């Protein structure tokens, strides 16, 4: 079982790092629909991490939270410069999602424990869904989480990077 615990701990650490990167992107991505999509992805990742944490704990392991996002996004300047940084962040997130799946799919497929393998396969599927969202955002789509009624105009506006202003 210790091999399974170690594998789940490593998976959780990498998934937590992805979540931290997505939080960093969400603070920078200001387009309303794209930011809402980041919030959805972050929410799903929190749920996924809770599943993996529960599995680790049930096996007698300890959940570690020593992940590092590996990047931080910042930038100032005119709208064009910010847009380029925002696009680069979304591109990185799409690329990272595919790399995560490519790295983990063979290991998950080789797992003998069907219950844990199925859980990780569901998570990998959701990572691919997030990648699709990122690709659609890069293509300029705003209907990432659903379409608005025809009578409504597309949403406009930006999200502030700091949620609370005092």
C-alpha angles and dihedrals in degrees: 000000000000090000089055092047092050091048092049091047091052091047091050092049092052092044091050090051089053091050090051090050091050091050088053091050092047090056089056104035105086105176105113100229095041091049090050088052091052089052089052092049092048090050091052091048091053089053091047092050090051090054092051092044091053091050091050092049093047088056091051097256131129124243112235123207100189097117122138122210089221092216143043126205122220136148144150133194139080125340093266092054092048091047091053092050091047091050091048091052092052091046090051091050092051091048092046091051092055092045090051091053092044090051097046106034096077091047093048092047089054093053116115096201103087095195095055093039091054091049091052091046090055089051092048089052090053090049088056089050089054089049089054090051090052091049091049091049090051089052089057097254117153098181091080097134097029143315126279122231114273091246092063125076122232114281116261133187140073135262119234117241090224113054100200123048117190 
